[in-house]
Coordinates of C-alpha atoms (C1' of nucleotides) in Angstrom, one line a residue:
Chain H
M97 CA 11.1 -31.5 12.7
K98 CA 11.3 -28.8 11.1
E99 CA 14.9 -26.2 10.2
C100 CA 14.2 -23.0 12.1
K101 CA 12.6 -20.7 9.4
E102 CA 14.8 -17.2 10.7
T103 CA 16.8 -17.3 7.2
I104 CA 14.1 -17.7 4.7
Q105 CA 13.4 -14.3 2.7
I106 CA 10.1 -13.2 2.7
S107 CA 9.0 -11.3 -0.5
K108 CA 7.6 -8.0 0.1
A109 CA 4.4 -8.5 -1.2
A110 CA 3.8 -11.5 1.0
L111 CA 4.9 -9.3 4.0
A112 CA 2.0 -6.7 3.5
R113 CA -0.3 -9.4 3.7
M114 CA 0.7 -10.5 6.9
P115 CA -1.2 -8.4 9.3
G116 CA -4.6 -8.6 7.0
Y117 CA -4.3 -12.4 7.9
L118 CA -3.9 -11.7 11.1
I119 CA -6.9 -9.6 11.5
Y120 CA -8.2 -12.5 10.1
L121 CA -7.3 -15.2 12.1
K122 CA -7.9 -13.1 15.3
N123 CA -11.8 -12.3 14.3
R124 CA -12.1 -16.3 13.4
R125 CA -10.7 -17.3 17.2
A126 CA -12.8 -14.4 18.6
E127 CA -15.9 -16.7 17.1
G128 CA -14.5 -19.6 18.7
V129 CA -12.5 -21.5 15.9
N130 CA -9.8 -23.5 16.9
F131 CA -8.1 -24.7 13.8
I132 CA -8.2 -23.3 10.2
S133 CA -7.6 -24.3 6.5
S134 CA -5.4 -22.2 4.0
T135 CA -8.5 -23.3 1.6
V136 CA -10.7 -21.9 4.0
M137 CA -8.8 -19.1 4.7
A138 CA -8.3 -18.3 1.2
E139 CA -11.6 -18.2 0.0
D140 CA -13.1 -15.5 2.8
L141 CA -10.1 -13.7 1.8
K142 CA -10.6 -13.6 -1.7
Q143 CA -7.3 -15.2 -2.4
N144 CA -5.3 -18.1 -3.9
P145 CA -5.1 -21.1 -0.9
V146 CA -1.7 -21.7 -2.9
Q147 CA -0.7 -18.4 -1.9
V148 CA -2.4 -18.3 1.4
R149 CA -0.5 -21.8 2.4
K150 CA 3.3 -20.1 0.7
D151 CA 3.0 -17.4 2.7
L152 CA 1.8 -19.0 6.5
A153 CA 4.9 -21.6 5.8
V154 CA 6.9 -19.0 5.7
V155 CA 6.0 -17.5 9.3
S156 CA 3.9 -20.7 11.4
H157 CA 6.0 -22.5 13.3
C158 CA 4.3 -26.2 13.0
P159 CA 3.1 -27.1 9.6
G160 CA -0.1 -27.6 8.9
K161 CA -2.0 -30.8 9.6
P162 CA -4.1 -32.3 6.5
K163 CA -7.5 -32.9 6.7
L164 CA -7.6 -30.1 9.8
G165 CA -5.2 -27.6 9.1
F166 CA -3.8 -24.6 10.9
E167 CA -4.2 -24.3 15.2
I168 CA -5.5 -20.7 15.2
G169 CA -3.9 -19.3 18.5
G170 CA -0.5 -20.8 17.1
L171 CA -0.5 -19.4 13.8
I172 CA -1.7 -15.6 15.2
S173 CA 1.2 -15.7 17.9
D174 CA 3.3 -17.4 14.9
I175 CA 2.9 -14.3 13.0
E176 CA 2.7 -11.7 15.8
D177 CA 6.3 -12.8 16.7
F178 CA 7.2 -12.2 13.2
L179 CA 5.8 -9.4 12.5
G180 CA 7.5 -8.0 16.0
Y181 CA 4.2 -7.1 17.6
N182 CA 5.8 -8.5 21.2
N183 CA 8.7 -6.4 21.8
T184 CA 7.6 -2.4 22.0
S185 CA 8.9 0.1 19.8
E186 CA 8.7 3.9 20.7
A187 CA 7.9 6.7 18.4
V188 CA 7.1 10.5 18.4
I189 CA 5.3 12.7 16.5
V190 CA 5.3 16.0 15.1
G191 CA 2.7 18.5 14.4
V192 CA 0.4 18.1 17.2
G193 CA -2.7 19.2 14.9
Q194 CA -5.7 17.3 14.5
L195 CA -4.2 14.3 13.0
G196 CA -1.2 14.4 15.5
K197 CA -3.7 14.1 18.8
T198 CA -5.5 11.6 16.4
L199 CA -2.0 9.2 16.7
L200 CA -1.7 10.4 20.0
S201 CA -4.4 9.1 21.1
Y202 CA -5.1 5.9 18.8
G203 CA -5.1 2.8 21.4
G204 CA -4.9 0.4 18.2
F205 CA -1.3 1.0 18.4
E206 CA -0.3 -1.1 22.1
S207 CA -1.2 -4.1 20.9
Y208 CA 1.3 -3.9 18.0
G209 CA 3.9 -3.9 20.0
L210 CA 4.5 -0.1 19.4
S211 CA 4.2 3.2 21.5
I212 CA 3.8 6.9 20.7
V213 CA 5.7 8.3 23.7
A214 CA 5.4 12.4 23.2
G215 CA 4.3 14.4 20.9
F216 CA 6.4 17.8 19.8
D217 CA 5.1 21.0 18.3
A218 CA 5.9 24.6 17.3
R219 CA 3.7 26.3 18.2
P220 CA 3.8 28.0 21.7
D221 CA 0.4 27.3 22.5
V222 CA 0.7 24.0 22.2
A223 CA 4.0 22.8 23.3
G224 CA 4.0 22.3 27.0
K225 CA 0.3 21.0 27.3
E226 CA -0.6 17.4 27.4
W227 CA -3.1 15.2 25.1
C228 CA -4.5 12.2 26.4
G229 CA -1.5 11.6 29.2
K230 CA 1.0 12.3 26.9
K231 CA 3.5 15.6 26.9
I232 CA 4.1 17.6 24.4
F233 CA 6.7 19.6 24.4
S234 CA 8.4 22.6 21.7
V235 CA 10.1 21.5 19.0
D236 CA 13.3 23.2 20.3
R237 CA 13.6 20.1 22.3
F238 CA 13.4 17.6 19.8
S239 CA 17.1 16.3 19.7
E240 CA 17.9 16.2 22.9
L241 CA 14.8 14.3 24.2
V242 CA 15.1 11.4 21.4
R243 CA 18.2 10.9 21.9
R244 CA 18.0 11.1 25.7
M245 CA 15.1 8.6 25.2
N246 CA 16.8 6.3 22.2
I247 CA 13.7 6.7 19.6
L248 CA 14.5 5.9 16.2
I249 CA 10.7 6.3 14.5
G250 CA 9.3 9.7 14.1
I251 CA 6.0 10.3 12.7
I252 CA 5.5 13.7 10.3
T253 CA 1.9 15.3 10.9
V254 CA 3.2 18.7 10.4
P255 CA 1.7 21.0 6.6
K256 CA 3.7 19.9 3.8
E257 CA 5.6 23.8 4.0
Q258 CA 7.2 22.4 7.2
A259 CA 7.9 18.3 6.3
Q260 CA 11.1 19.2 5.2
I261 CA 12.5 20.8 7.9
V262 CA 11.4 18.5 10.4
C263 CA 12.7 15.2 8.5
D264 CA 16.3 16.4 8.3
M265 CA 15.7 17.8 12.0
M266 CA 14.4 14.0 12.7
I267 CA 17.6 12.7 11.1
D268 CA 19.5 14.8 12.8
A269 CA 18.7 13.8 15.8
G270 CA 19.1 10.4 14.9
I271 CA 15.7 9.3 13.6
R272 CA 16.0 6.2 11.6
A273 CA 12.5 5.7 10.1
I274 CA 9.9 8.1 9.4
W275 CA 6.1 7.4 9.2
N276 CA 4.8 10.6 6.7
F277 CA 1.8 12.3 6.3
A278 CA 2.7 15.4 4.5
P279 CA 1.9 15.4 1.4
A280 CA 5.3 16.4 0.0
H281 CA 8.6 15.0 -1.0
L282 CA 11.0 14.4 1.1
V283 CA 14.7 14.0 0.1
I284 CA 16.3 11.7 2.4
P285 CA 20.2 10.1 2.9
E286 CA 21.0 6.2 2.1
G287 CA 19.6 4.4 5.1
I288 CA 16.6 6.3 6.7
A289 CA 13.6 4.0 5.7
V290 CA 10.9 6.1 5.2
K291 CA 6.7 5.7 4.5
N292 CA 4.7 8.3 3.4
E293 CA 1.3 7.8 4.0
D294 CA -1.0 9.6 1.6
L295 CA -5.0 9.6 2.7
A296 CA -6.6 11.5 0.3
A297 CA -4.4 9.8 -2.7
S298 CA -5.8 7.2 -0.8
L299 CA -9.0 7.3 -1.2
A300 CA -8.6 8.9 -4.7
L301 CA -7.0 5.5 -5.6
L302 CA -10.3 4.2 -4.4
S303 CA -13.0 6.3 -6.0
K304 CA -11.1 6.0 -9.2
Q305 CA -11.2 2.1 -9.2
L306 CA -15.2 2.7 -8.4
R307 CA -15.5 5.0 -10.7
D308 CA -13.4 2.8 -13.7
Q309 CA -15.8 -0.3 -12.6
L310 CA -18.9 2.0 -13.3
G311 CA -17.3 2.3 -16.8
K312 CA -17.1 5.8 -16.9
Chain M
M245 CA 0.3 13.8 -32.9
K246 CA -0.3 10.9 -30.4
E247 CA -2.7 8.4 -30.4
C248 CA -6.0 8.5 -27.6
K249 CA -4.6 6.5 -24.7
E250 CA -7.9 6.0 -22.7
T251 CA -7.8 2.5 -23.8
I252 CA -4.2 1.3 -22.5
Q253 CA -4.2 -0.8 -19.5
I254 CA -2.4 0.4 -16.3
S255 CA -0.8 -1.7 -14.2
K256 CA -1.9 -1.8 -10.6
A257 CA 1.7 -1.0 -9.4
A258 CA 2.1 1.8 -11.6
L259 CA -1.0 3.4 -10.7
A260 CA 0.1 3.2 -7.2
R261 CA 3.0 5.2 -8.2
M262 CA 1.0 8.2 -9.9
P263 CA 0.3 10.0 -6.2
G264 CA 3.7 9.8 -5.6
Y265 CA 4.8 11.9 -9.1
L266 CA 2.2 14.1 -8.5
I267 CA 3.4 15.2 -5.0
Y268 CA 7.1 15.5 -6.4
L269 CA 6.3 16.7 -9.6
K270 CA 3.9 19.9 -7.8
N271 CA 7.2 20.7 -5.2
R272 CA 9.3 21.2 -8.9
R273 CA 7.0 23.6 -10.0
A274 CA 6.7 25.7 -6.8
E275 CA 10.5 25.6 -7.1
G276 CA 10.1 27.5 -10.7
V277 CA 11.0 24.6 -12.7
N278 CA 9.7 24.4 -16.5
F279 CA 10.5 21.3 -17.1
I280 CA 11.8 17.7 -15.8
S281 CA 13.8 14.6 -17.5
S282 CA 12.4 10.9 -16.5
T283 CA 16.0 10.5 -15.7
V284 CA 16.3 13.1 -13.1
M285 CA 12.9 12.4 -11.6
A286 CA 13.7 8.9 -11.4
E287 CA 16.6 9.9 -9.5
D288 CA 15.5 11.8 -7.2
L289 CA 12.5 9.6 -5.9
K290 CA 14.7 6.5 -6.3
Q291 CA 13.0 4.8 -9.2
N292 CA 13.9 3.2 -12.0
P293 CA 14.4 6.2 -14.8
V294 CA 12.8 3.7 -17.9
Q295 CA 9.8 2.7 -15.2
V296 CA 9.5 6.3 -14.9
R297 CA 9.5 7.1 -18.8
K298 CA 6.8 3.9 -19.1
D299 CA 4.6 5.3 -16.3
L300 CA 4.5 8.7 -17.7
A301 CA 3.9 7.5 -21.3
V302 CA 1.2 5.8 -20.1
V303 CA -0.9 9.1 -18.4
S304 CA 0.8 12.3 -20.6
H305 CA -0.8 13.8 -23.8
C306 CA 2.5 15.3 -25.0
P307 CA 5.8 13.2 -25.3
G308 CA 8.1 14.2 -24.1
K309 CA 11.0 16.1 -26.1
P310 CA 14.7 14.9 -26.0
K311 CA 16.9 16.7 -24.0
L312 CA 14.5 18.7 -22.3
G313 CA 11.8 16.3 -20.6
F314 CA 8.4 16.8 -20.2
E315 CA 6.9 20.2 -19.5
I316 CA 6.0 19.8 -15.8
G317 CA 2.7 22.0 -15.5
G318 CA 1.2 19.6 -18.6
L319 CA 2.5 16.7 -17.0
I320 CA 0.7 17.7 -13.7
S321 CA -3.0 17.9 -15.2
D322 CA -2.4 14.7 -17.2
I323 CA -2.1 12.4 -14.0
E324 CA -4.9 14.8 -12.3
D325 CA -7.1 14.0 -15.0
F326 CA -5.9 10.6 -14.6
L327 CA -6.3 10.0 -11.5
G328 CA -9.9 11.5 -11.6
Y329 CA -9.0 14.4 -9.3
N330 CA -11.3 17.2 -11.5
N331 CA -14.2 16.1 -11.3
T332 CA -15.7 15.4 -7.7
S333 CA -16.5 12.1 -6.1
E334 CA -18.7 12.7 -2.3
A335 CA -18.0 10.2 0.5
V336 CA -20.1 9.7 3.8
I337 CA -18.4 8.9 7.1
V338 CA -20.1 6.7 9.6
G339 CA -18.4 6.8 13.4
V340 CA -17.2 10.3 14.2
G341 CA -15.2 10.0 16.5
Q342 CA -11.0 11.2 16.7
L343 CA -10.8 9.2 13.5
G344 CA -14.0 10.7 12.1
K345 CA -13.5 14.0 13.0
T346 CA -9.6 14.1 11.7
L347 CA -10.9 13.1 8.4
L348 CA -14.2 15.0 8.0
S349 CA -11.9 18.7 8.8
Y350 CA -8.7 17.1 7.1
G351 CA -8.4 20.1 3.8
G352 CA -7.0 17.9 1.8
F353 CA -9.0 15.8 -0.1
E354 CA -10.8 18.8 -2.0
S355 CA -7.6 19.2 -4.3
Y356 CA -8.0 15.1 -5.0
G357 CA -11.8 15.7 -6.5
L358 CA -13.0 14.2 -3.3
S359 CA -15.5 15.5 -0.7
I360 CA -16.5 14.5 2.5
V361 CA -19.8 16.0 2.6
A362 CA -21.7 14.4 5.9
G363 CA -21.0 12.3 9.1
F364 CA -23.7 9.7 10.9
D365 CA -23.4 8.8 14.7
A366 CA -25.4 6.2 16.6
R367 CA -24.4 8.3 19.8
P368 CA -26.7 11.0 20.4
D369 CA -24.7 13.2 21.9
V370 CA -23.0 13.3 18.7
A371 CA -26.0 13.5 16.1
G372 CA -27.3 16.4 15.6
K373 CA -24.2 18.3 15.4
E374 CA -21.9 20.1 13.4
W375 CA -17.7 19.2 12.8
C376 CA -16.4 21.8 11.0
G377 CA -19.4 23.2 9.0
K378 CA -20.1 19.1 8.2
K379 CA -23.5 17.8 9.4
I380 CA -23.8 14.6 11.8
F381 CA -26.4 12.5 11.4
S382 CA -28.2 9.7 13.4
V383 CA -27.5 6.4 11.5
D384 CA -30.8 6.0 11.7
R385 CA -31.3 8.4 8.8
F386 CA -28.2 6.5 6.4
S387 CA -30.0 5.4 4.1
E388 CA -32.5 7.7 3.3
L389 CA -30.1 10.4 2.9
V390 CA -27.3 8.2 1.4
R391 CA -29.6 7.3 -1.3
R392 CA -30.9 11.1 -1.6
M393 CA -27.7 12.2 -2.2
N394 CA -26.3 9.7 -4.4
I395 CA -23.1 8.9 -2.6
L396 CA -21.1 5.6 -3.5
I397 CA -18.0 6.2 -1.5
G398 CA -17.9 4.9 2.5
I399 CA -15.8 5.5 4.9
I400 CA -16.3 3.1 8.1
T401 CA -14.6 4.8 11.9
V402 CA -16.3 2.8 14.0
P403 CA -14.8 0.5 16.6
K404 CA -14.3 -2.7 14.7
E405 CA -17.1 -4.5 17.1
Q406 CA -19.6 -2.2 14.8
A407 CA -17.8 -2.8 11.6
Q408 CA -19.3 -5.3 10.2
I409 CA -23.2 -3.6 10.8
V410 CA -22.5 -0.3 9.3
C411 CA -20.4 -2.0 6.2
D412 CA -23.9 -4.4 5.7
M413 CA -25.7 -1.1 6.2
M414 CA -23.6 0.3 3.9
I415 CA -24.3 -1.5 0.7
D416 CA -27.6 -1.6 1.5
A417 CA -28.3 1.6 1.1
G418 CA -26.5 1.9 -2.5
I419 CA -22.5 2.5 -1.3
R420 CA -20.3 1.0 -3.5
A421 CA -16.8 2.0 -2.4
I422 CA -15.5 1.3 1.4
W423 CA -12.7 3.0 2.9
N424 CA -12.3 0.8 6.2
F425 CA -10.0 2.2 9.0
A426 CA -11.2 -0.5 11.5
P427 CA -8.9 -3.6 12.1
A428 CA -11.8 -6.2 11.4
H429 CA -12.8 -8.8 8.6
L430 CA -15.2 -7.4 6.5
V431 CA -17.4 -9.9 4.7
I432 CA -18.7 -8.2 1.2
P433 CA -20.7 -9.6 -1.9
E434 CA -19.2 -8.9 -5.0
G435 CA -18.8 -5.9 -7.0
I436 CA -18.1 -3.7 -4.0
A437 CA -14.6 -1.9 -3.8
V438 CA -13.0 -2.1 -0.4
K439 CA -9.9 -0.7 0.6
N440 CA -8.6 -1.7 4.4
E441 CA -6.5 0.9 5.9
D442 CA -4.4 -0.5 9.0
L443 CA -3.0 2.2 10.3
A444 CA -1.1 0.9 13.1
A445 CA -0.5 -2.1 10.7
S446 CA 1.9 0.8 8.5
L447 CA 2.9 1.8 11.1
A448 CA 4.8 -1.7 12.6
L449 CA 5.7 -2.9 8.7
L450 CA 8.3 0.1 8.6
S451 CA 9.1 -0.6 12.5
K452 CA 10.0 -3.9 11.1
Q453 CA 11.7 -2.9 8.7
L454 CA 13.8 -0.9 10.8
R455 CA 14.8 -3.9 12.7
D456 CA 15.5 -5.9 10.3
Q457 CA 17.8 -2.9 8.8
L458 CA 19.6 -2.8 11.9
G459 CA 19.7 -5.8 11.9
K460 CA 18.5 -7.9 15.2
Chain I
dT190 C1' 26.9 18.3 -34.9
dA191 C1' 27.2 15.7 -30.2
dG192 C1' 24.8 14.2 -26.5
dA193 C1' 20.8 14.2 -23.4
dT194 C1' 16.6 12.1 -23.7
dT195 C1' 13.4 9.7 -25.5
dG196 C1' 10.0 5.5 -26.6
dT197 C1' 10.2 0.8 -27.8
dT198 C1' 11.2 -4.3 -28.1
dA199 C1' 13.8 -7.7 -25.6
dA200 C1' 15.3 -10.4 -21.4
dT201 C1' 15.5 -10.2 -16.6
dC202 C1' 13.4 -11.1 -12.3
dG203 C1' 10.1 -11.9 -8.6
dA204 C1' 5.8 -13.4 -7.3
dT205 C1' 1.4 -16.0 -8.6
dT206 C1' -0.8 -19.5 -9.3
dA207 C1' -1.3 -24.8 -11.4
dA208 C1' -0.2 -29.9 -10.7
dC209 C1' 0.7 -33.9 -8.0
dA210 C1' 2.8 -36.3 -4.4
dA211 C1' 2.6 -36.9 0.9
dT212 C1' -0.1 -37.1 5.1
dC213 C1' -3.3 -37.7 8.5
Chain L
dT86 C1' -9.8 -46.4 3.4
dA87 C1' -11.6 -42.0 1.0
dG88 C1' -11.3 -37.4 1.2
dA89 C1' -9.6 -33.2 2.2
dT90 C1' -5.7 -30.7 3.2
dT91 C1' -0.9 -29.8 3.0
dG92 C1' 4.0 -28.7 1.2
dT93 C1' 6.6 -29.0 -3.3
dT94 C1' 8.0 -28.4 -7.7
dA95 C1' 7.2 -26.7 -12.4
dA96 C1' 4.4 -23.3 -15.3
dT97 C1' 2.5 -19.3 -15.8
dC98 C1' 2.1 -14.2 -15.6
dG99 C1' 2.8 -9.9 -14.9
dA100 C1' 6.2 -6.2 -13.7
dT101 C1' 10.6 -4.5 -14.0
dT102 C1' 15.4 -3.4 -16.2
dA103 C1' 18.1 -3.8 -19.7
dA104 C1' 19.4 -2.2 -24.8
dC105 C1' 18.9 0.3 -28.5
dA106 C1' 17.6 3.3 -32.8
dA107 C1' 14.8 7.7 -33.3
dT108 C1' 15.3 12.5 -32.2
dC109 C1' 15.6 17.4 -30.7

DNA sequence: TAGATTGTTAATCGATTAACAATC
DNA sequence: TAGATTGTTAATCGATTAACAATC
């Protein structure tokens, strides 16, 4: 009945809301709920109902039924398909310190279609070891191994002083998307996707929001 | 010369760009640069120059000088003041697993005016210990200690099954802002600030971006 | 001075919200 | 049927970008 939606453009803002919908829907499914209306969903998520309905319309394969809403199971797999959680992407991480180890051992990535397959570190006492069953290599072997495994995603968890060097090394090895945890400004050529993750800044913004809310 | 800007409203989008400006400016200052123009800054950050100029106008105490630009040092402290990096906010964390430990030991928070002062955990083999000089208490003592220390910010790093319980406990103890790392939908009353941090989803969105870019 | 850069006002763009007919 | 919910078209809102006079 419905035409193929693949070509419909989704806004960046809507895309960013999808993971939140997914978490909510899975939660409701776990409670045994089978159908959900955009109205209820919007209320629980404190969003506008029209916005939710429009967002769901972009990704949903089956249209929602008046009086019933959307079938939760179908909606979940539609969003997962849309976000690509069903075909695995592999990534490597450079900098196996505390944060690097945390990401390497984090089990949550799997259900998002992600796998961090190996770690790299320059320190001789770290390279050569294993962590949670994942091998840690010397950075000297980065290009060789990443090319061989055809990895396109790199994660930077080194101190900020080394971030640019690591970034250059990654691009040189064919990495096309970089998730950067170092509070550094990376100079990057066209065509490489970057997401800067500044955890301290995120918390600081929350803290500011609170302060402004309390009026001081 | 310039009127007080405190009352001028800043857009959410502009606020979110501030930490990025700060990282860039500190980087340039470390290179020994003293003045920066919004034009150059926009080019390096791949943003629109008018947007950068407008953003800076909101927070900058001194206006920029034609032909020269802005004085970097002044700009840095203006943004830091604006974001509240100069008065410390304290936070506590519940769930001292791998991620909790990482955040507890992360040194980067200090320069953002943040301090995670203690950890809490329900497991008897974890509570009572220390980590990086910070005490880990039993969750039983959460309300008592948080109230006594007058902490308003709570960080949730427990498994998703316990996230709502921890959240309720936090609100009950007077916490007003919650940074949630559990992939759970939290039900929260009015007036509490929440920031959901879904690391796996962040990486998944980057991965999707790459896939769409490569056209498959 | 000439030219780069500023700050501001106006125009555009994109995303959100409102209104409403269609449907089960 | 009556009422809730859907999808869509139009209106509003906010943020980004363009145009330009003012300034060092």
